[in-house]
Coordinates of C-alpha atoms in Angstrom, one line a residue:
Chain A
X833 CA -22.4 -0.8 -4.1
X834 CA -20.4 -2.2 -1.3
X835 CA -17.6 -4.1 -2.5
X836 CA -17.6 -8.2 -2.2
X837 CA -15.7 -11.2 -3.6
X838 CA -17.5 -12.1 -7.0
X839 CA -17.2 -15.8 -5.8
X840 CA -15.8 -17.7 -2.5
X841 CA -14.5 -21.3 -2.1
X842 CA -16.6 -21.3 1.1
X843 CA -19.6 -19.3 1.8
X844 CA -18.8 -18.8 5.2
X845 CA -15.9 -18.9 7.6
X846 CA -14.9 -18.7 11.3
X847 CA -13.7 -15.1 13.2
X848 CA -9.9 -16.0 12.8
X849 CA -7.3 -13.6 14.4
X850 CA -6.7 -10.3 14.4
X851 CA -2.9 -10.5 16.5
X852 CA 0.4 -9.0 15.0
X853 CA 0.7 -6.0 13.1
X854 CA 0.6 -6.0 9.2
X855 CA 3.5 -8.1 7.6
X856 CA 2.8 -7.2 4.2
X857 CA 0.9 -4.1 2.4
X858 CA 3.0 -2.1 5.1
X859 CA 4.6 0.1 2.9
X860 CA 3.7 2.2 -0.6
X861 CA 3.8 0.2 -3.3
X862 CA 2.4 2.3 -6.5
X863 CA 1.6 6.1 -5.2
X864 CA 3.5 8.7 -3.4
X865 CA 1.2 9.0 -0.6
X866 CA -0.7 6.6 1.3
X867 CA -3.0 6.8 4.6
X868 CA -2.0 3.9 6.9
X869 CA -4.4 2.1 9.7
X870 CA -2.7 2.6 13.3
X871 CA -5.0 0.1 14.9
X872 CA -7.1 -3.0 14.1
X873 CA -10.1 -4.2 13.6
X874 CA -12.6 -5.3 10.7
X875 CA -13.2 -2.8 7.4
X876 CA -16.5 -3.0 5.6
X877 CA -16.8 -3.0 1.8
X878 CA -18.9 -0.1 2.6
X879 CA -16.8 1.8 4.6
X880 CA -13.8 1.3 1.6
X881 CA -16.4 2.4 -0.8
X882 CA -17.7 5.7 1.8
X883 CA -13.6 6.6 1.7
X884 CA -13.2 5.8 -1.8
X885 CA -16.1 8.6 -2.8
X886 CA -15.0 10.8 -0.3
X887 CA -11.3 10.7 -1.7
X888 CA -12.5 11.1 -5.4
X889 CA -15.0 13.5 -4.4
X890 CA -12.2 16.0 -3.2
X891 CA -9.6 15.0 -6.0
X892 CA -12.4 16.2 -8.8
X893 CA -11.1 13.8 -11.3
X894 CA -7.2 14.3 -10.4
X895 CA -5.0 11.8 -9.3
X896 CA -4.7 8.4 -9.2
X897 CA -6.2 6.2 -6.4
X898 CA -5.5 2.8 -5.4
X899 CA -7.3 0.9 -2.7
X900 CA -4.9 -1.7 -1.4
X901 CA -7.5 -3.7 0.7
X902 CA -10.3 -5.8 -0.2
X903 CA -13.0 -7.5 1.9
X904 CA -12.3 -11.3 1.5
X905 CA -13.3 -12.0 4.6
X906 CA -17.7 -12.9 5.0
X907 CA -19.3 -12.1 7.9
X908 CA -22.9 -13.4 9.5
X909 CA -25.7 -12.6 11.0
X910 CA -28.8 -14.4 13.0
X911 CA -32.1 -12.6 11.5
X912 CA -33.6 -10.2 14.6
X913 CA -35.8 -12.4 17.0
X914 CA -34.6 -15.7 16.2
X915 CA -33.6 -17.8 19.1
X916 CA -30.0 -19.2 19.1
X917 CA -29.1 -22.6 17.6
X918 CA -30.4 -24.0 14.4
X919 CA -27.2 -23.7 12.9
X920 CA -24.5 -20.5 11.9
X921 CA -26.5 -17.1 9.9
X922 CA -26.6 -16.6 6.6
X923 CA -23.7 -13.9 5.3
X924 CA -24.3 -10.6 5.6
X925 CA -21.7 -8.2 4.5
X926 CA -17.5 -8.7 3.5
X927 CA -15.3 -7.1 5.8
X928 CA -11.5 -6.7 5.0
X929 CA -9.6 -7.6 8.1
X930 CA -7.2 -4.8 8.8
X931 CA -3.8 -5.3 11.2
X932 CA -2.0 -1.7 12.1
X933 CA 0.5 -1.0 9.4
X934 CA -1.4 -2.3 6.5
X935 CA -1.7 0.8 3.9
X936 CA -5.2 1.2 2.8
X937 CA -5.9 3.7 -0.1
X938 CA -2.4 5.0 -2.2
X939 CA -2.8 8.9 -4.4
X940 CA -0.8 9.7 -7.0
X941 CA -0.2 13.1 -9.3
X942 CA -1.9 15.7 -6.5
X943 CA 0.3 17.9 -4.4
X944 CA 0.5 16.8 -1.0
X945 CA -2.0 19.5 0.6
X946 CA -4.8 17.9 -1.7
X947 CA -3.6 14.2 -0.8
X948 CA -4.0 15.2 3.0
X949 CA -6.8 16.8 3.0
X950 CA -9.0 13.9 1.2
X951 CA -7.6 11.1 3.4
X952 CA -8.6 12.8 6.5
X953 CA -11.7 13.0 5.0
X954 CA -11.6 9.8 4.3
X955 CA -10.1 9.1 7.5
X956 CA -13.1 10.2 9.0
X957 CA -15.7 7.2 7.5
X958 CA -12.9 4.8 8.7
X959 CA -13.3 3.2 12.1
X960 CA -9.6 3.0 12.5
X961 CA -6.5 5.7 13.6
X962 CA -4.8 6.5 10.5
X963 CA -1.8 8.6 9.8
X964 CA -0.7 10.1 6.3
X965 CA 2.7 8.4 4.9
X966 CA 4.8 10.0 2.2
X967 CA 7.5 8.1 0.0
X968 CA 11.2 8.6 1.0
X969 CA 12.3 10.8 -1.7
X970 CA 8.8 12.0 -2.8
X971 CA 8.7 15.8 -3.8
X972 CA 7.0 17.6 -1.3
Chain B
X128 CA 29.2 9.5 -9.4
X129 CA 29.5 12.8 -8.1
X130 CA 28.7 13.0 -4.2
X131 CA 31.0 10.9 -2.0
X132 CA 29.6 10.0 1.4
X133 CA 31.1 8.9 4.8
X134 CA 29.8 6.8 7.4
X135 CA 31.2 5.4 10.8
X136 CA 30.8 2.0 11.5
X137 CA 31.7 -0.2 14.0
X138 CA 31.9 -3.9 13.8
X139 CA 29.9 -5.9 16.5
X140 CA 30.5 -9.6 17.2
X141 CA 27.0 -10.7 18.8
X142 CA 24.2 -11.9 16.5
X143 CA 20.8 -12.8 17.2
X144 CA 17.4 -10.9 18.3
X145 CA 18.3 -9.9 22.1
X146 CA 22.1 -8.9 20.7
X147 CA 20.4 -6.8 17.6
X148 CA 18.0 -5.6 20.5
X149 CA 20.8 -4.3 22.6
X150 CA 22.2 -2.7 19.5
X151 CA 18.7 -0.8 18.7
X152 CA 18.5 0.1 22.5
X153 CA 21.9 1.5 22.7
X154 CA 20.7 4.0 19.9
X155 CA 22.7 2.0 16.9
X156 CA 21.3 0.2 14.1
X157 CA 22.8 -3.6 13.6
X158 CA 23.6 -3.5 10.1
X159 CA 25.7 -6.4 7.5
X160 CA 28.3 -5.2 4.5
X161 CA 28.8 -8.0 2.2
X162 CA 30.4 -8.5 -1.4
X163 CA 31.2 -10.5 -4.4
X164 CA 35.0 -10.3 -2.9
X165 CA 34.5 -10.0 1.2
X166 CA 33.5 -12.5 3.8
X167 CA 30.1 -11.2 5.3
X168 CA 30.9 -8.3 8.4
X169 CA 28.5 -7.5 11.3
X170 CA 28.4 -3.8 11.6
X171 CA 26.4 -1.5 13.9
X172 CA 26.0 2.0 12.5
X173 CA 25.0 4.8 15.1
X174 CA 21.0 6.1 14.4
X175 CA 21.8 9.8 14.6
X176 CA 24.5 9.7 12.5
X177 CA 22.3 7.4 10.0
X178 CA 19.3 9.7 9.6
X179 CA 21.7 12.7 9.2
X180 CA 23.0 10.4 6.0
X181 CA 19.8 9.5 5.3
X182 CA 18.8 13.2 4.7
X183 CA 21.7 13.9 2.5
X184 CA 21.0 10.9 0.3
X185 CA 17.2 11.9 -0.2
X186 CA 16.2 9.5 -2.4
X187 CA 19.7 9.1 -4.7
X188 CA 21.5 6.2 -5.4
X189 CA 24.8 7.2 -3.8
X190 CA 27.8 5.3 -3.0
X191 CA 28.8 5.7 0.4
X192 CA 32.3 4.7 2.3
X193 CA 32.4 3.2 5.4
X194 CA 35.0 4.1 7.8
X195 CA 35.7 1.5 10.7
X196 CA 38.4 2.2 13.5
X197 CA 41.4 0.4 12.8
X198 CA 40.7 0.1 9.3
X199 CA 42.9 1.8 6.8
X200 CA 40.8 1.4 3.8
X201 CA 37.4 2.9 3.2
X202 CA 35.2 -0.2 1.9
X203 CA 33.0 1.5 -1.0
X204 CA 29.2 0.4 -0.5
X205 CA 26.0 1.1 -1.3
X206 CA 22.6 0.6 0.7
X207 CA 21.1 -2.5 -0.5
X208 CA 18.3 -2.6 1.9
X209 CA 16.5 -0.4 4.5
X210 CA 14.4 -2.4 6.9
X211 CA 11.9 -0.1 9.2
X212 CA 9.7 -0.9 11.2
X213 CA 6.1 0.0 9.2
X214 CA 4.6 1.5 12.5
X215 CA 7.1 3.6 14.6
X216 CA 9.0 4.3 11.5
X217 CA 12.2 3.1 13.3
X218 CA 15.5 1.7 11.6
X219 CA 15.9 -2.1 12.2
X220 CA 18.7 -3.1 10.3
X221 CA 20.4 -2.0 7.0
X222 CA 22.4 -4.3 4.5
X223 CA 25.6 -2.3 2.4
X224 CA 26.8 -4.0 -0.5
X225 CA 30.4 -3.7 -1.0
X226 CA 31.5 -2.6 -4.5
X227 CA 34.7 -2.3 -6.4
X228 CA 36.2 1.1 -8.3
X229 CA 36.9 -1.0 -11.2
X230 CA 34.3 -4.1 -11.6
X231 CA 30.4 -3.8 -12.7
X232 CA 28.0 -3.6 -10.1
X233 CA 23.9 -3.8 -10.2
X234 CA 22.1 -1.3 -8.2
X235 CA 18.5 0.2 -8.3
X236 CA 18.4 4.2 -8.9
X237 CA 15.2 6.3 -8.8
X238 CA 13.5 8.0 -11.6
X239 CA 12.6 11.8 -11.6
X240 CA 10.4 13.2 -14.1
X241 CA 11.4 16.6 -15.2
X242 CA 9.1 19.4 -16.6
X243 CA 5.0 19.4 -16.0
X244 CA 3.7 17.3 -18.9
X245 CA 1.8 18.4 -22.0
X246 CA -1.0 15.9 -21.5
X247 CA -1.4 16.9 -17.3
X248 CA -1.1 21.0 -18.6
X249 CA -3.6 21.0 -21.3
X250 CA -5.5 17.7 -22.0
X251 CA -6.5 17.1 -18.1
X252 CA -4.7 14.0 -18.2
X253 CA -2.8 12.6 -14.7
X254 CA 0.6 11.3 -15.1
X255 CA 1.3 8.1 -13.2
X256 CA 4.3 6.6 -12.5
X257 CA 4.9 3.1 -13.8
X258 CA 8.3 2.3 -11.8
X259 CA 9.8 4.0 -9.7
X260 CA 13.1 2.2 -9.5
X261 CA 15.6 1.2 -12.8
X262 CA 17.6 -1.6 -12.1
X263 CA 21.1 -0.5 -14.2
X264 CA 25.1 -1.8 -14.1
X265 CA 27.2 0.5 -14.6
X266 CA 31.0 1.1 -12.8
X267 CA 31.0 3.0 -9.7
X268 CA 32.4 6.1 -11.5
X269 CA 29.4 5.9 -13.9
X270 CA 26.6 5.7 -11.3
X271 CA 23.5 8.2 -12.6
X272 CA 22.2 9.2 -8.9
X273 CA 19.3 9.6 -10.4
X274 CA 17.3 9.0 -13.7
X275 CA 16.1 12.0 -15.4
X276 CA 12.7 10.9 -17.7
X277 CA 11.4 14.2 -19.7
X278 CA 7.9 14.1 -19.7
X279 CA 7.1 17.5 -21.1
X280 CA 6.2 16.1 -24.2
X281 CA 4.0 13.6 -23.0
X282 CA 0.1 13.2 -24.1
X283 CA -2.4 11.5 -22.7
X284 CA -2.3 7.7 -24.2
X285 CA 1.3 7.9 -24.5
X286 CA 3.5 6.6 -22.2
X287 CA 7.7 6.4 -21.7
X288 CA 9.3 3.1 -21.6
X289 CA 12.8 1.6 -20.5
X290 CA 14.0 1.5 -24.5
X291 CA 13.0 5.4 -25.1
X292 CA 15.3 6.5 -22.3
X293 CA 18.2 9.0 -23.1
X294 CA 21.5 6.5 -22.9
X295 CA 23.5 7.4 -20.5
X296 CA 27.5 6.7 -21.1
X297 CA 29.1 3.6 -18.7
X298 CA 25.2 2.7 -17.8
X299 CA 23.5 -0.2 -19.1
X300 CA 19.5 -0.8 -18.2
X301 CA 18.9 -4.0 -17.5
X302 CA 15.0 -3.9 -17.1
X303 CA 13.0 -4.8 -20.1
X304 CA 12.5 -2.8 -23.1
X305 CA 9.0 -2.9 -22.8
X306 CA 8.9 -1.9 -19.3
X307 CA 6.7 1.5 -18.7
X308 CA 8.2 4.3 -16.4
X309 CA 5.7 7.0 -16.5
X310 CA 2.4 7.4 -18.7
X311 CA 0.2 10.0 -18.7
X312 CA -3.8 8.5 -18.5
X313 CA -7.2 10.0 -18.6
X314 CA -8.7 10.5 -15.2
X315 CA -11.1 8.1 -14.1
X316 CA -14.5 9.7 -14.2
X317 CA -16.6 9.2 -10.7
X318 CA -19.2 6.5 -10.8
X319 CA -22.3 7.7 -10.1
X320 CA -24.7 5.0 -8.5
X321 CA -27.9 6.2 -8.4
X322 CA -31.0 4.3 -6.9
X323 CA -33.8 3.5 -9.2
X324 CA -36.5 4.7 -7.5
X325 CA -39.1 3.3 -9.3
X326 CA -38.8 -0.8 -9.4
X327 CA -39.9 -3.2 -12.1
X328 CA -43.8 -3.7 -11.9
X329 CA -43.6 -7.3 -11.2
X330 CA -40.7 -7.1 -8.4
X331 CA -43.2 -3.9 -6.8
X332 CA -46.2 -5.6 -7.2
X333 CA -44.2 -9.2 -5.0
X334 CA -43.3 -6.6 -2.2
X335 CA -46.5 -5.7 -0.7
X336 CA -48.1 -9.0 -0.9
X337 CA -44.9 -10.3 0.9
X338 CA -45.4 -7.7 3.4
X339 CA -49.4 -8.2 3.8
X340 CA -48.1 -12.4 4.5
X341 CA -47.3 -11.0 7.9
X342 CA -50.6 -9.7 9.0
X343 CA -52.0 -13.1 7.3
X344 CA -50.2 -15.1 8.7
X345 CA -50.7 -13.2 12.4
X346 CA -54.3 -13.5 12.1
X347 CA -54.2 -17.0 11.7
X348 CA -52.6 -17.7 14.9
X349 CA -54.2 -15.5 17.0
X350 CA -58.1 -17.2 15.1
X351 CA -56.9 -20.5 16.1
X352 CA -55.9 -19.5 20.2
X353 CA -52.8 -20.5 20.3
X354 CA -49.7 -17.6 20.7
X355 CA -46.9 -19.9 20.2
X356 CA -48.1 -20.4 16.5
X357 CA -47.6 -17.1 15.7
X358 CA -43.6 -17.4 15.5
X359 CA -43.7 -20.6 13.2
X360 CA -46.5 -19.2 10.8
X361 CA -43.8 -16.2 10.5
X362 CA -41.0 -18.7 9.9
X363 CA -42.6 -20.9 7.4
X364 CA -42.5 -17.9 5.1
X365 CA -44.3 -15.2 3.3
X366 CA -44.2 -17.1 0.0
X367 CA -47.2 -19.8 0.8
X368 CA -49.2 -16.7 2.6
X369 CA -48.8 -15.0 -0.4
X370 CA -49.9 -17.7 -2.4
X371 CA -52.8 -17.8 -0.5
X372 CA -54.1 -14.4 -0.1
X373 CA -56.0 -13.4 3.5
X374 CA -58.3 -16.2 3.0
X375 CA -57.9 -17.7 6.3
X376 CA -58.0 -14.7 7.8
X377 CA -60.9 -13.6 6.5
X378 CA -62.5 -16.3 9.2

């Protein structure tokens, strides 16, 4: 199940910008490694969830995971063969809107090899460049 | 208080984004020392120099004194702040807090677990690390460079907090007592969604006759002549087509 906010104040709302890198969630704020977005653009609830079970999959019930996005933002869509007008679509999916910098999934209490190896995996569902980030001090 | 650190400095006059920009350019870091005692200094500290510190420090609270040209006395400091920037990984400016030999000071030192816990060893547990930092006072002479948290006694459930640290002499915590530092906690099992194959009777029994409105409803339109209709028959909806089953089409 994709994720998506429980409730909104407003069911639906207009493309905003995505300018400027990421002025906060930039850095690690609970584990000692993180996988950090290089690039922009919009992230699914389904593509956090693909990379969450890909990341869990490969930990086999180590670790600890956070996810440090979430998708706030609804998206719309016009149903296929309807002529424009008549008024914006309904929503279709939540997308979490992602500015280079921002630090998207944090591991804790796996050795680093194991950490790497499941966020290029997870990398790999993620339509963004991502590099692997360590904590200053973290044993390695 | 044990390792005792050097680092050049030079003091720079210029203020603002272009100056701190010329600074970063000529391969320097702009940087501020301030105190409880001093007037606020602009410093530049050179990068190479900076990382080389950097890597000696890994991840201590160490005390580290500043020489300046023309400046008999070593100002003791710590760093207060590292700003970086969160994309090329580059310095951007550092602030050193001046400290006294002989007065209190507040500073934030990093906690080290020691030994592989009993929970992670033999009850699968993960151990996760609450904080990471402990704010303490203590006198410069007195400063832990680390904080040393046993954990090879911890079990799953059970978790270390700031009151059942080791005291250390000269070092007072000043977090809360209740504050966690490390726990060690079950793994979180994988979800499994799985997709019911087989739906409720009344929800698979609504499906088809939804999906035979569309034929219906096509029928109609193309019985009465007229194309066009076809588009506003499918728009008004599968739930009056279903309520009426085929019947005009059946004309």
């Amino acid at each position: 199940m994709a994720l998506a906010p429980a409730r909104t104040k407003f069911r639906k709302v207009m493309k905003g910008s995505r300018a400027g890198n990421a002025k906060r969630g930039n850095t690690l704020a609970f584990g000692e490694f993180g996988l950090q977005s290089l690039t922009r653009g919009p992230m699914t609830g389904q593509q956090i969830e693909a990379a969450r079970v890909t990341i869990s999959r490969h930990l086999k019930r180590k670790g600890k995971l956070w996810i440090r996005v979430f998708p706030h933002k609804p998206v719309t869509k016009k149903p296929q063969e309807v002529r424009m007008g008549q008024g914006k679509g309904p929503v279709e999916y939540y997308v979490a809107v992602i500015k280079p910098g921002a630090v998207l999934f944090e591991l804790a209490g796996v050795s680093v090899t194991v950490a790497k190896e499941a966020f290029r995996l997870a990398d790999a569902k993620l339509p963004f460049h991502c590099r692997f980030i360590v904590r200053d001090g973290a044993a390695v | 208080m044990k390792t005792q650190l050097t680092l050049k400095v030079t003091p720079r006059t210029q203020t603002g984004r272009s100056a701190s920009r010329r600074v970063r350019k000529a391969n320097a870091i702009p940087a501020i020392l301030y105190g409880k005692h001093t007037s606020p200094e602009k410093l530049s500290v050179d990068t190479p120099e900076f990382v080389r510190l950097l890597k000696v420090v890994s991840g201590r609270a160490v005390l580290i004194q500043l020489e300046q040209a023309g400046k008999a006395e070593k100002a003791l400091s710590f760093l207060q702040e590292i700003q970086r920037d969160p994309i090329t990984d580059k310095y951007l400016h550092l602030d050193l807090q001046e400290v006294k030999a002989n007065e209190l000071f507040e500073i934030r030192v990093p906690v080290v677990t020691a030994g592989e816990s009993f929970g992670v060893k033999n009850q699968n547990g993960v151990l996760e690390m609450n904080a990471h930092l402990l704010r303490v006072r203590c006198l410069p002479k007195d400063l832990p460079e680390v904080i040393n948290v046993d954990v090879t006694e911890l079990k799953v459930g059970e978790t270390i907090k700031v009151s059942e640290l080791k005291p250390i002499a000269g070092v007072e915590f000043l977090d809360i007592k209740g504050q966690p530092i490390v726990s060690c906690v079950e793994p979180v099992a994988e979800i499994v969604q799985e997709v019911v194959a087989a739906a409720t009777p009344a929800e698979g029994a609504a499906a088809p006759a939804a999906g035979a409105a569309a034929p219906a409803a096509g029928a109609a339109a193309s019985a009465s002549g007229d194309a066009k209709a076809a588009a506003p028959a499918a728009k008004a909806g599968a739930a009056p087509a279903a309520a009426k089953p085929a019947a005009p089409a059946k004309k």
